[in-house]
């Protein structure tokens, strides 16, 4: 008998290989359907996901119901970044896996999923039920999301008074079922008159409503608005007033451009901030400090995702508590901010006040501005008309804007000339007439002045605002020294106050290669551009031993007071410049004697910046400046610029704003008495 052992052994090996290959093939196919399932779920492509289901599963749930169920649940929990991970196999035709995803309640990692597979016509299919949404979920269960709204941080002034906070406003609305019972037209007309809105506005909202017994909101309004008195307790007429959580702002236009406002997040903003936990119902800073400090102020809403069965919570999927936003405290003096704005009386311009000893920004005003509550309530017809008549001037942020400084820049030219020795303060410079040019190379171009003294020294040139004197001084300095002197005052450097401002400049390209441009720059024309904050800081050096402090707007517990520009005015020349710039206010013939306040030593300067296409342009406009600093108490340096003052008396139009503001501020700070 032959030995059959080799044959038997070979046969057994063939069977083993067949079984092994079959097993591998089976495993490979199951792996493929898991990968398909994972991909479709991650992409939230529920239609293609449904195609992977078994016949039995498709009898259990229709494609429409399947897609709707997944869509509602996953969008409701705001599921993104969905990742599936295959676990170690436990039994045949079952693939255990876990799901990780970002949700409205934070990151979720859920295990104990089981992908059950059945073979149909040589293809593996998924045996689906609700446990593939969440492992413990059953038919009829609901997935619920409860949102616990977080408190947004407040914006406070220097005294801790809220300029922006979460609070309560009122919603005025109509119950159509009651409202329509009698005198509908008369009530619409009455509401429109009281609220100062159009009747069409009310009628459209009523027409758009399809459910007569539903409350129809008409406007949101501040809780202390006088208009509410006439609309409260009118339930019998179908008019109701309800409370509403909202952002509340200081109820004054002076603060709008500084504070900004919040609004509903847009799809674009949501996409841009998708990693930060925002939802489709979130509010986000849209302008001003609300936008700049969004990451600080915003609170993180709390959320709980849970399974509800028979109206009872059976399992919490994910939960996190709300996180309150952080408050920010400003250096702003609210009374001063409002006073300056009121004094500007709607004129276009900017004003900034700083504390010379600390650098704290006491006021940052853009005029005209808006009341931030406009964006949480509504705009009346009167306000809309004013905006249209002003060509929507409140849309520009003027304290961020760059202006030509005109003659107020002469402080910087004077300080630089004294430091470099090109200006002898006592030397009388002979100047004949009201126009001057260096030589015939200037062609038809000349520099003009308003005074006609035949000779003038530094003090006289400051007091009478002599453009020719300062044009000559700039030429004597030369390009490099003039630019270096401007930089000592921070011109051309970014002002890091925690709020974006325009960057000042000495010229368009940072150099001054032409004599005419250099001469014009000496008296603040040419291409010199500054913010009102730049000039308030420059003049603060007169009240702070020649130093300019680092400006600050947002205050912190560990706030440090530091020098930004040390010896911008050297101690050797400080008294000379103080004398020259006090003469502007306190001596006869000074351009700002109308700003004198009894008992207070003030230094300052007026300035008119011409905005022209050419020297012969007679239709150009003028911006008027007035800057004043208190030498006695060193509590305030104030810079104001008004646009288009050519027909309002030039810079003289700005002086009353400065005087009235300063007098009020010094009285409230008890630096001067009311009698003074």
CSV table of C-alpha atoms in Angstrom, one decimal, residues 67 135 157 200 252 292 331 509 604:
chain,number,residue,atom,x,y,z
A,67,UNK,CA,-32.5,61.4,6.1
A,135,UNK,CA,-26.0,53.3,21.4
A,157,UNK,CA,-15.9,103.2,32.5
A,200,UNK,CA,-46.8,100.3,6.7
A,252,UNK,CA,-26.0,108.4,24.6
A,292,UNK,CA,-12.2,94.2,19.1
A,331,UNK,CA,-10.0,104.6,31.3
A,509,UNK,CA,6.7,107.6,1.9
A,604,UNK,CA,-2.4,125.3,23.8
